[in-house]
XYZ file of C-alpha atoms in Angstrom:
740
model
C 0.000 0.000 0.000
C 2.964 2.317 0.637
C 4.053 2.106 -3.012
C 0.478 2.719 -4.150
C 0.302 5.780 -1.930
C 3.521 7.100 -3.440
C 2.185 6.461 -6.926
C -0.951 8.447 -6.225
C 1.071 11.273 -4.710
C 3.154 11.471 -7.873
C 0.129 11.444 -10.148
C -1.753 14.080 -8.165
C 1.440 16.136 -7.984
C 1.511 16.097 -11.793
C -2.114 17.237 -11.823
C -1.213 20.213 -9.652
C 1.677 21.031 -11.973
C -0.745 21.062 -14.884
C -3.149 23.217 -12.880
C -0.358 25.726 -12.219
C 0.523 25.736 -15.931
C -3.075 26.528 -16.837
C -3.158 29.340 -14.279
C 0.013 30.796 -15.746
C -1.352 30.480 -19.289
C -4.571 32.228 -18.339
C -2.611 34.983 -16.587
C -0.414 35.422 -19.663
C -3.475 35.578 -21.933
C -5.065 38.135 -19.638
C -1.973 40.325 -19.680
C -1.760 40.063 -23.480
C -5.381 41.131 -23.860
C -4.894 44.037 -21.475
C -1.820 45.212 -23.399
C -3.602 45.052 -26.743
C -4.856 48.309 -28.255
C -7.864 47.467 -30.409
C -8.625 51.088 -31.279
C -11.422 51.515 -33.767
C -14.976 51.081 -32.658
C -16.629 50.666 -29.310
C -17.320 47.071 -30.413
C -13.565 46.374 -30.697
C -12.928 47.725 -27.215
C -15.864 45.742 -25.847
C -14.471 42.543 -27.349
C -11.117 43.175 -25.657
C -12.765 43.863 -22.303
C -14.987 40.798 -22.652
C -12.054 38.483 -23.308
C -10.266 40.042 -20.333
C -13.226 39.254 -18.103
C -13.323 35.668 -19.341
C -9.655 35.153 -18.486
C -10.159 36.840 -15.113
C -13.026 34.453 -14.345
C -10.939 31.483 -15.461
C -8.057 32.526 -13.209
C -10.455 32.958 -10.279
C -11.894 29.490 -10.873
C -8.470 27.855 -11.090
C -7.376 29.571 -7.883
C -10.437 28.340 -6.020
C -9.824 24.778 -7.192
C -6.794 23.873 -5.110
C -7.752 21.910 -2.041
C -8.706 18.325 -2.982
C -8.219 18.817 -6.713
C -8.472 15.037 -7.254
C -10.378 12.862 -4.825
C -10.984 9.559 -6.558
C -9.912 6.976 -9.088
C -11.934 4.431 -11.041
C -10.321 1.260 -12.273
C -12.235 0.063 -15.318
C -11.983 -3.304 -16.996
C -11.172 -3.837 -20.675
C -11.847 -6.703 -23.054
C -8.297 -8.068 -22.613
C -8.505 -8.037 -18.798
C -6.276 -4.992 -18.487
C -7.294 -1.968 -16.454
C -7.894 1.635 -17.438
C -7.700 4.309 -14.749
C -9.850 7.405 -14.618
C -9.132 10.032 -11.991
C -12.098 12.047 -10.688
C -11.844 15.627 -9.441
C -13.498 18.955 -8.965
C -12.691 20.115 -12.504
C -11.509 18.445 -15.703
C -7.865 18.707 -16.785
C -6.192 17.770 -20.088
C -2.551 17.674 -21.083
C -1.024 19.745 -23.883
C -2.195 17.145 -26.432
C -5.747 17.446 -25.034
C -5.662 13.965 -23.532
C -7.724 13.707 -20.331
C -5.769 13.694 -17.080
C -8.644 14.340 -14.649
C -12.385 13.920 -15.164
C -14.778 16.540 -13.882
C -17.069 14.884 -11.330
C -20.119 16.023 -13.308
C -19.362 14.237 -16.594
C -21.238 10.991 -17.355
C -17.981 8.999 -17.312
C -17.618 9.803 -13.592
C -21.028 8.424 -12.644
C -19.654 5.027 -11.620
C -17.520 6.656 -8.932
C -20.731 7.448 -7.045
C -23.098 4.715 -8.149
C -21.032 1.544 -8.595
C -21.713 -1.263 -6.124
C -20.500 -4.857 -5.897
C -23.865 -5.970 -7.271
C -23.881 -3.333 -10.040
C -20.287 -2.280 -10.740
C -21.135 -0.289 -13.906
C -17.949 -1.495 -15.571
C -15.728 -0.621 -12.615
C -13.322 -3.153 -11.141
C -12.424 -0.943 -8.177
C -12.976 2.502 -6.718
C -10.290 4.409 -4.866
C -10.829 7.362 -2.536
C -7.911 9.812 -2.331
C -7.830 11.677 0.977
C -5.645 14.763 1.057
C -4.363 17.608 3.172
C -3.489 20.637 1.126
C -1.898 19.318 -2.052
C -0.645 16.040 -0.607
C -2.428 12.688 -0.602
C -2.284 11.321 2.938
C -4.375 8.152 2.619
C -6.063 5.983 0.039
C -9.067 3.701 0.540
C -10.064 1.032 -1.951
C -13.355 -0.673 -2.663
C -12.997 -3.795 -4.782
C -15.774 -4.961 -7.105
C -13.771 -7.564 -9.079
C -12.567 -10.466 -6.914
C -9.648 -11.035 -9.305
C -8.058 -7.852 -7.939
C -7.962 -9.077 -4.346
C -4.380 -9.579 -3.234
C -2.550 -9.439 0.047
C -1.605 -5.825 -0.655
C -5.111 -4.493 -1.417
C -7.756 -4.753 1.279
C -11.383 -4.765 0.362
C -13.283 -2.076 2.225
C -17.027 -2.528 2.332
C -17.716 0.995 1.103
C -18.221 4.331 2.848
C -14.652 4.625 4.186
C -14.236 8.117 2.790
C -17.772 8.993 3.856
C -17.084 8.021 7.446
C -13.899 10.064 7.450
C -15.884 13.078 6.295
C -18.672 12.550 8.797
C -16.362 12.220 11.785
C -14.177 15.166 10.832
C -14.690 18.426 12.673
C -16.954 21.125 11.264
C -15.546 24.558 10.437
C -18.685 26.687 10.224
C -18.673 26.365 6.428
C -20.174 23.442 4.593
C -17.431 20.940 3.833
C -16.316 19.825 0.388
C -18.283 16.598 0.079
C -18.044 15.875 -3.637
C -16.056 12.765 -2.892
C -18.684 11.364 -0.528
C -21.844 11.656 -2.601
C -23.563 8.313 -2.361
C -25.539 6.465 -5.039
C -28.957 7.521 -3.720
C -27.947 11.175 -3.775
C -26.029 10.979 -7.047
C -29.022 9.627 -8.978
C -31.032 12.676 -7.903
C -28.199 15.114 -8.630
C -27.883 13.845 -12.196
C -31.590 13.547 -13.000
C -32.575 15.427 -16.118
C -33.486 19.089 -16.245
C -37.222 18.995 -16.661
C -40.121 20.264 -14.628
C -40.174 20.418 -10.860
C -38.234 17.932 -8.752
C -38.977 17.638 -5.025
C -36.353 15.994 -2.819
C -37.789 14.944 0.530
C -35.542 13.690 3.303
C -35.143 13.756 7.041
C -32.314 15.453 8.947
C -28.818 14.416 7.943
C -29.789 12.763 4.650
C -27.814 15.269 2.588
C -30.606 17.421 1.150
C -28.497 20.576 1.027
C -25.556 18.710 -0.476
C -27.864 17.325 -3.152
C -29.298 20.777 -3.877
C -25.901 22.438 -4.322
C -24.334 19.640 -6.302
C -27.381 19.481 -8.545
C -27.015 23.206 -9.236
C -23.367 22.674 -10.202
C -24.228 19.623 -12.298
C -27.017 21.395 -14.201
C -24.836 24.423 -14.908
C -22.182 22.119 -16.314
C -24.461 19.808 -18.293
C -26.897 22.450 -19.604
C -24.491 25.369 -19.870
C -25.846 26.668 -23.163
C -29.352 26.879 -21.712
C -28.458 28.218 -18.264
C -25.414 30.445 -18.851
C -27.417 33.482 -19.950
C -30.366 33.007 -17.597
C -28.540 31.802 -14.500
C -29.507 29.675 -11.520
C -31.110 31.006 -8.342
C -30.493 29.216 -5.035
C -32.812 30.250 -2.219
C -32.032 29.453 1.408
C -33.925 30.054 4.629
C -31.601 32.574 6.271
C -28.425 34.650 6.016
C -26.633 32.203 8.304
C -27.472 29.385 5.893
C -26.131 31.358 2.926
C -22.896 32.135 4.764
C -22.585 28.465 5.613
C -22.784 27.287 1.994
C -21.288 30.253 0.118
C -17.938 28.575 -0.533
C -19.363 25.269 -1.740
C -20.337 26.113 -5.309
C -16.969 27.687 -6.173
C -15.344 24.559 -4.758
C -17.442 22.513 -7.176
C -16.164 24.460 -10.144
C -19.042 26.929 -10.527
C -19.308 30.677 -9.956
C -21.920 33.244 -10.836
C -24.927 31.573 -9.212
C -27.307 33.897 -7.362
C -27.565 32.973 -3.666
C -30.386 34.675 -1.777
C -32.490 34.288 1.313
C -36.220 34.886 1.050
C -35.626 38.306 2.600
C -33.355 39.268 -0.318
C -35.576 38.395 -3.288
C -36.827 41.929 -3.926
C -34.178 44.265 -5.400
C -33.104 46.962 -2.966
C -34.518 45.088 0.035
C -32.391 42.964 2.371
C -34.208 42.015 5.558
C -33.843 39.301 8.180
C -36.406 40.512 10.745
C -39.309 38.108 11.231
C -42.881 38.993 12.169
C -44.640 37.504 15.150
C -46.034 34.062 14.182
C -49.664 35.195 13.906
C -48.656 38.173 11.738
C -46.440 36.002 9.530
C -49.275 33.504 9.100
C -51.634 36.227 7.866
C -49.078 37.854 5.584
C -48.217 34.479 4.136
C -51.797 33.557 3.289
C -53.307 33.932 -0.173
C -55.796 36.421 1.254
C -53.006 38.971 0.971
C -52.850 38.550 -2.813
C -56.531 39.440 -3.020
C -56.077 42.332 -0.609
C -53.192 43.829 -2.590
C -55.154 43.492 -5.830
C -58.069 45.379 -4.243
C -55.676 47.990 -2.865
C -54.185 48.647 -6.304
C -57.580 48.861 -7.982
C -58.818 51.230 -5.281
C -56.147 53.724 -6.369
C -57.951 54.099 -9.711
C -60.764 56.441 -8.685
C -63.515 57.910 -10.862
C -64.590 61.230 -9.290
C -68.196 61.435 -8.128
C -68.715 65.026 -9.273
C -67.601 67.088 -12.267
C -64.307 68.922 -11.759
C -63.475 72.438 -12.963
C -59.869 73.012 -14.041
C -58.034 76.071 -15.280
C -56.265 75.735 -18.633
C -54.489 78.994 -19.517
C -57.410 80.987 -18.089
C -60.051 78.784 -19.675
C -62.341 77.120 -17.137
C -62.942 73.563 -18.301
C -65.353 71.149 -16.632
C -64.288 67.490 -16.601
C -67.269 65.130 -16.402
C -66.779 61.889 -14.424
C -67.773 59.887 -17.505
C -64.735 61.201 -19.395
C -62.400 59.888 -16.677
C -64.237 56.560 -16.589
C -64.000 56.160 -20.373
C -60.258 56.866 -20.277
C -59.862 54.327 -17.481
C -61.804 51.751 -19.479
C -59.387 52.213 -22.369
C -56.507 51.573 -19.967
C -58.188 48.559 -18.337
C -58.795 46.986 -21.729
C -55.013 46.937 -22.265
C -54.606 44.677 -19.200
C -51.305 46.295 -18.266
C -49.986 46.783 -14.708
C -51.161 49.872 -12.844
C -48.277 52.225 -13.616
C -48.053 51.216 -17.264
C -51.820 51.368 -17.694
C -51.697 54.851 -16.179
C -49.757 55.997 -19.247
C -52.599 54.737 -21.452
C -55.126 56.410 -19.160
C -53.330 59.760 -19.351
C -53.108 59.611 -23.145
C -56.780 58.754 -23.513
C -57.842 61.376 -20.945
C -55.718 64.149 -22.535
C -57.040 63.296 -25.999
C -60.635 63.463 -24.752
C -59.959 66.676 -22.827
C -58.343 68.219 -25.921
C -61.492 67.520 -27.921
C -63.626 68.904 -25.088
C -61.488 72.034 -24.832
C -61.545 72.534 -28.609
C -65.336 72.364 -28.622
C -65.545 74.841 -25.738
C -63.161 77.277 -27.452
C -65.196 77.053 -30.647
C -68.357 77.796 -28.627
C -66.567 80.922 -27.378
C -65.963 82.076 -30.960
C -62.408 80.807 -31.458
C -61.289 79.109 -34.651
C -59.788 75.729 -33.820
C -58.390 73.489 -36.533
C -57.578 69.808 -36.266
C -53.909 70.759 -36.447
C -54.331 72.667 -33.186
C -54.973 69.501 -31.204
C -51.269 69.071 -30.455
C -50.828 72.394 -28.674
C -54.140 71.944 -26.878
C -52.896 68.636 -25.474
C -49.653 70.328 -24.441
C -51.573 73.092 -22.632
C -53.600 70.451 -20.844
C -50.537 68.347 -19.979
C -48.754 71.309 -18.380
C -51.815 72.618 -16.535
C -51.436 72.271 -12.756
C -55.168 71.675 -12.293
C -55.242 68.954 -14.938
C -52.214 67.237 -13.389
C -53.930 67.220 -9.999
C -57.184 65.879 -11.483
C -55.524 63.045 -13.399
C -53.145 62.105 -10.569
C -56.039 62.064 -8.128
C -57.851 59.660 -10.412
C -54.820 57.457 -11.124
C -51.701 58.072 -9.058
C -48.361 56.377 -9.833
C -47.384 54.036 -7.027
C -44.338 52.129 -5.810
C -44.738 48.756 -4.055
C -43.134 50.193 -0.913
C -45.556 53.110 -0.689
C -48.588 50.924 -1.350
C -47.662 48.538 1.461
C -46.733 51.329 3.881
C -50.057 53.064 3.216
C -51.935 49.804 3.672
C -50.353 49.203 7.076
C -50.543 52.815 8.305
C -54.106 53.777 7.240
C -56.622 51.780 9.295
C -59.684 53.267 7.575
C -58.418 52.375 4.122
C -57.510 48.854 5.301
C -60.985 48.465 6.815
C -62.642 49.544 3.562
C -60.669 46.873 1.683
C -61.366 44.059 4.174
C -65.073 44.198 5.032
C -65.141 40.490 5.934
C -62.081 40.563 8.186
C -62.341 40.766 11.948
C -60.897 43.763 13.797
C -58.328 41.397 15.281
C -57.114 40.382 11.812
C -56.740 43.995 10.718
C -54.881 44.844 13.911
C -52.193 42.307 12.981
C -51.244 44.394 9.930
C -51.415 47.886 11.398
C -48.112 49.630 12.113
C -46.419 52.996 11.698
C -45.326 54.016 8.223
C -41.651 54.204 9.199
C -41.476 50.645 10.598
C -38.949 48.498 8.669
C -40.115 45.762 6.351
C -39.914 42.125 7.433
C -39.163 38.852 5.645
C -42.899 38.245 5.189
C -43.264 41.647 3.519
C -40.888 40.754 0.687
C -43.421 38.492 -1.028
C -46.079 41.189 -0.613
C -43.800 43.790 -2.185
C -43.247 41.397 -5.062
C -46.988 40.864 -5.459
C -47.552 44.613 -5.484
C -44.756 45.128 -8.004
C -46.345 42.553 -10.299
C -49.632 44.468 -10.246
C -48.080 47.935 -10.383
C -45.280 47.575 -12.925
C -42.467 50.079 -13.269
C -43.148 53.545 -11.901
C -41.063 54.873 -14.769
C -42.626 53.641 -17.979
C -39.397 54.302 -19.817
C -37.662 51.658 -17.714
C -39.873 48.966 -19.217
C -38.855 50.084 -22.678
C -35.218 50.028 -21.615
C -35.565 46.389 -20.606
C -37.021 45.485 -24.008
C -34.170 47.302 -25.729
C -31.656 45.487 -23.514
C -33.053 42.121 -24.627
C -32.725 43.145 -28.261
C -29.172 44.329 -27.597
C -28.297 40.947 -26.109
C -29.367 39.266 -29.350
C -27.135 41.597 -31.327
C -24.276 41.015 -28.864
C -24.573 37.258 -29.355
C -24.186 37.582 -33.117
C -21.186 39.899 -32.663
C -19.628 37.457 -30.198
C -19.848 34.571 -32.654
C -18.097 36.703 -35.284
C -15.414 37.818 -32.800
C -14.619 34.233 -31.785
C -14.219 33.267 -35.427
C -12.034 36.305 -36.175
C -9.731 35.670 -33.188
C -9.601 31.907 -33.916
C -10.493 30.850 -30.375
C -13.264 28.401 -31.223
C -13.694 25.852 -28.447
C -12.001 28.017 -25.841
C -14.779 30.569 -25.362
C -18.502 30.255 -25.905
C -20.439 33.043 -27.570
C -22.890 33.641 -24.727
C -20.112 34.170 -22.181
C -18.333 36.582 -24.494
C -21.553 38.453 -25.317
C -22.150 39.173 -21.631
C -19.143 41.477 -21.608
C -19.922 43.528 -24.732
C -21.577 46.361 -22.854
C -19.497 48.654 -20.680
C -19.030 47.319 -17.182
C -20.675 50.399 -15.706
C -23.832 49.515 -17.600
C -24.043 45.797 -16.934
C -22.353 43.086 -14.924
C -22.333 39.313 -14.829
C -25.472 37.279 -15.364
C -25.704 36.855 -11.590
C -25.400 40.606 -10.955
C -27.980 41.458 -13.594
C -30.395 38.819 -12.360
C -30.130 39.838 -8.702
C -30.940 43.456 -9.588
C -33.931 42.673 -11.822
C -37.152 41.546 -10.172
C -38.558 40.347 -13.479
C -35.531 38.214 -14.363
C -36.502 34.709 -15.548
C -33.942 32.224 -14.210
C -33.131 29.056 -16.097
C -33.483 27.007 -12.912
C -34.341 27.667 -9.276
C -33.126 25.608 -6.307
C -35.000 26.031 -3.020
C -33.634 24.621 0.227
C -35.679 24.220 3.422
C -38.677 24.715 1.148
C -41.154 23.488 3.739
C -40.846 26.888 5.443
C -42.261 28.875 2.519
C -45.676 30.492 2.769
C -48.209 30.450 -0.098
C -47.302 34.077 -0.892
C -43.597 33.213 -0.992
C -44.321 30.363 -3.387
C -46.135 32.835 -5.666
C -43.066 35.050 -5.636
C -40.680 32.204 -6.444
C -42.819 30.878 -9.271
C -42.481 34.256 -11.004
C -38.714 33.790 -11.013
C -39.042 30.798 -13.341
C -42.050 30.799 -15.686
C -40.970 27.394 -17.079
C -41.354 25.918 -13.566
C -37.893 24.337 -13.644
C -37.229 23.808 -9.936
C -35.275 21.615 -7.563
C -37.073 21.795 -4.229
C -35.546 20.178 -1.153
C -36.887 19.969 2.347
C -38.595 17.945 5.020
C -42.242 18.530 5.827
C -41.629 17.320 9.387
C -39.167 20.178 9.961
C -41.617 22.927 9.007
C -41.585 25.391 11.904
C -42.679 28.632 10.214
C -46.197 29.774 11.049
C -47.101 29.950 7.350
C -45.071 26.905 6.272
C -46.542 24.050 4.308
C -48.035 20.809 5.592
C -47.643 18.915 2.297
C -45.816 19.307 -0.998
C -49.075 18.918 -2.895
C -50.660 21.811 -1.022
C -47.640 24.016 -1.716
C -47.087 23.170 -5.370
C -50.329 22.180 -7.046
C -51.690 25.746 -7.229
C -48.663 26.520 -9.445
C -47.312 23.280 -10.945
C -49.319 20.586 -12.692
C -46.482 18.083 -13.075
C -43.963 17.475 -10.314
C -42.057 14.410 -9.176
C -40.886 13.313 -5.737
C -37.600 11.651 -4.769
C -36.796 10.616 -1.207
C -33.511 10.375 0.690
C -33.627 7.640 3.296
C -30.102 7.337 4.717
C -29.032 9.648 7.546
C -25.310 10.223 7.070
C -24.874 13.074 9.553
C -26.678 12.350 12.787
C -25.458 9.574 15.111
C -28.090 6.929 15.755
C -28.409 7.672 19.474
C -29.211 11.333 18.724
C -31.637 10.662 15.876
C -33.536 8.128 17.992
C -34.113 10.657 20.793
C -35.078 13.420 18.352
C -37.493 11.171 16.481
C -39.094 9.939 19.711
C -39.695 13.542 20.803
C -41.188 14.457 17.425
C -43.510 11.440 17.353
C -44.678 12.186 20.913
C -45.759 15.655 19.711
C -47.522 14.395 16.593
C -44.888 15.602 14.130
C -45.124 13.560 10.935
C -41.427 12.820 10.503
C -39.662 11.180 7.574
C -38.002 8.083 9.029
C -34.404 7.527 7.954
C -31.671 5.009 8.691
C -28.685 6.342 10.615
C -25.500 4.696 9.349
C -23.305 5.306 12.395
C -23.111 5.932 16.104
C -20.872 8.287 18.042
C -19.245 7.513 21.362
C -21.295 10.112 23.258
C -24.851 9.516 24.509
C -27.348 12.386 24.594
C -26.426 14.522 27.605
C -29.198 16.005 29.787
C -28.155 18.763 32.216
C -30.716 19.780 34.847
C -29.859 22.961 36.711
C -31.113 25.841 38.833
C -28.549 28.250 37.352
C -29.238 28.194 33.624
C -26.549 30.556 32.317
C -23.772 29.055 34.418
C -24.793 25.551 33.327
C -24.832 26.525 29.635
C -21.362 28.069 29.914
C -20.026 25.038 31.773
C -21.534 22.631 29.216
C -20.003 24.534 26.307
C -16.612 24.702 28.039
C -16.689 20.960 28.766
C -17.541 20.158 25.173
C -14.814 22.456 23.875
C -12.366 20.508 26.038
C -13.189 17.365 24.017
C -11.938 18.858 20.759
C -11.642 21.939 18.575
C -14.859 21.476 16.596
C -17.778 23.864 16.340
C -20.526 24.216 18.934
C -23.993 25.670 18.378
C -25.988 26.958 21.331
C -29.609 26.913 20.147
C -32.112 28.922 22.160
C -35.572 30.376 21.721
C -35.824 34.000 20.620
C -36.799 35.115 24.130
C -33.514 33.835 25.593
C -30.987 34.966 22.979
C -30.351 38.364 24.545
C -29.615 36.709 27.885
C -27.652 33.626 26.845
C -25.309 35.302 24.382
C -23.901 37.965 26.770
C -23.549 35.384 29.518
C -21.570 33.063 27.254
C -19.458 35.907 25.869
C -18.610 37.009 29.398
C -17.594 33.472 30.340
C -15.866 32.249 27.176
C -14.711 35.475 25.506
C -14.347 36.243 21.790
C -14.729 32.620 20.677
C -18.508 33.147 21.036
C -20.511 34.712 18.192
C -24.172 35.378 17.527
C -26.341 34.625 14.505
C -24.792 34.409 11.034
C -21.656 36.212 12.207
C -21.208 33.561 14.864
C -20.551 30.910 12.235
C -17.008 32.241 11.991
C -16.484 31.582 15.701
C -15.983 28.336 17.563
C -19.279 28.811 19.417
C -22.391 30.227 17.713
C -25.554 31.292 19.532
C -28.513 30.706 17.192
C -32.284 30.495 17.194
C -33.875 27.312 15.799
C -34.744 29.209 12.614
C -31.142 30.368 12.153
C -29.857 26.834 12.642
C -31.886 25.366 9.782
C -29.778 23.491 7.261
C -26.584 23.833 9.319
C -24.451 21.238 11.072
C -22.029 21.375 13.979
C -19.815 18.993 15.910
C -21.866 19.609 19.026
C -25.155 21.297 19.868
C -26.362 22.655 23.201
C -30.141 23.092 23.232
C -31.166 25.507 25.981
C -34.604 25.086 27.592
C -36.056 22.724 24.967
C -39.568 22.995 26.424
C -39.501 26.752 25.907
C -38.763 26.197 22.209
C -41.843 23.948 22.016
C -44.003 26.513 23.829
C -42.873 29.753 22.170
C -42.715 28.858 18.467
C -45.782 28.263 16.304
C -44.632 24.756 15.381
C -42.385 24.372 18.370
C -41.944 20.586 18.332
C -40.788 20.737 14.710
C -38.393 23.572 15.606
C -36.957 21.518 18.478
C -36.614 18.522 16.141
C -34.540 20.715 13.826
C -32.345 21.920 16.701
C -31.745 18.416 18.055
C -30.654 17.049 14.670
C -27.922 19.614 13.901
C -24.980 17.818 15.630
C -22.645 15.315 13.985
C -21.179 14.132 17.290
C -22.712 15.367 20.553
C -26.057 16.692 21.802
C -26.564 18.432 25.166
C -29.952 19.470 26.576
C -29.730 22.091 29.346
C -32.928 22.837 31.252
C -34.424 24.245 34.437
C -37.829 22.816 33.486
C -39.324 19.452 32.637
C -38.134 17.950 29.391
C -40.564 17.825 26.468
C -42.617 14.674 25.989
C -40.715 11.843 24.345
C -37.345 12.732 25.915
C -36.312 10.681 28.918
C -33.546 11.881 31.194
């Protein structure tokens, strides 16, 4: 085995040498492009800048791919009983003669590395896991599928050796690089075709987030032509979750994906503040869509009485019927409020011009048809006319509409005649109160009904789409002229043709444009989404190309879903379900306690099979001095090793527990998303969703059950975050299902 280890070290060392050569080549190409002086047209300069950006992106990708460049080897059989070796890694590498040295994990030829078994070897004689530190291979593990290979020097491992090494390694606060440990069940889902809506259901620790991220990387690689220009959106439940996974996609060989929490899905808005459960439940209900539609329509008001306006000294009476007729013209166009307002103004001014012309003629003036233009201009610039038309149909922003709705109780009451006073009271607040996560979907709903405040902006977007088509044609010609076919694709080059101050990457453009249609959307912890949030997400992908991962049993949000059918069938007619059944993360003794608690509270959990145990039983600490006991428990756990610890507490205790821990343990303690960079993070159950830690300390578990809308589900989430140790610290009785 020692000679085999040395052989692998030499081969992987050669791969790193090739990687360094490619970095140097890309840097040289970048410097050459920057030194070039294309002169001539703006198009020439744009081509130069676009190629520079491509080389910059390539250099960035090659720099990010360093740790664990190669992580596996397949030994494949041939017809003459010889073996062919294929090395698997995070990107593909070829030598100077374009012969493959390293296969990208996403290519079909690498599938057997994840899916081969002794019963179904898929042409593989053996699979080797390469475990590394930095650039050096430190251990190799073999799995033998062909008995003819068994010798005294090669031991047959019954699978999962590399997986176990990953699972027992310490967490760093960032999601680990787990490409090498994708198992067959997960890999089949990752590589399923890009069509329709795929739902991945699985209990805690089954690898849902890993599947979601690797599927995003796989789709971007396999369907690059389709997705490069439109991009992929990945939606997570919180900022802490996004910070946790942000380094994973670059490590898989992909950049440029849009990562966003639900509170970041409306351009210009970035919120993390949650409403009280009863408020969130109301804001998340479909009643709000109807309310916002009524609110928008109520801002289109036909006056009850005729209005007298002054037009250059001429007193003109506007009959209500004229305003109504102009509105009808606008309504017939079925455009959003602000765009329809343009049609309304044009129709109203044209009708008023005819009315004014008739009145001037009655007063003895000679008015020709050619005079209509200056009459309309007089009307357009008249202060009284502006007031009359704006009063009838005022331009609105989504923010102002929602602020008015919350701050004007009489208007809200007029729009909700069937609501109770208690329901209305849930929405009322001062105009200057900040928006919440639940408000983001309502802002999006309002924006859909209102359209752009500036009508010209809508025209600019149409022109931008036309410009992109022209850029694509120019890019194809530029690639042919510069003889770089096969090195650069036209869509990537076209993205750089406009000046950088005017546009950015696909990801930057998409994140700034509410109406952007993504090529694919990945949603993690999807069980937490409200009906209104689902409406918002469905607008982001009209083709309904989604990968949705979650666990119904872990739904703790007040407006979360109770079934995938209830969440999706209002929007999607054809969706398919895949289930993950193996719990790779959570030790059996922890998952058993968590599942027993959930079942005792009627939570409909997804049962899974834990593949390992840890050496630590679930630890219950009963105390009269809560803060001292929490600090002591964390300190004792930290003495076991240098892994990460999460202290999960209900919202009502955060402001007490965090200062107490900080005072006791110092700067190693952090709070919320920022705490993920520290050894100890104090989090709420919501903030802990999707994360994993070496150890978890759950403080006052019964309080979590009592204070959160779906408290047992929230506690189930908290209890299933650790990979090694679980501590429960309490001054009260333990929740049902947990025995001390």
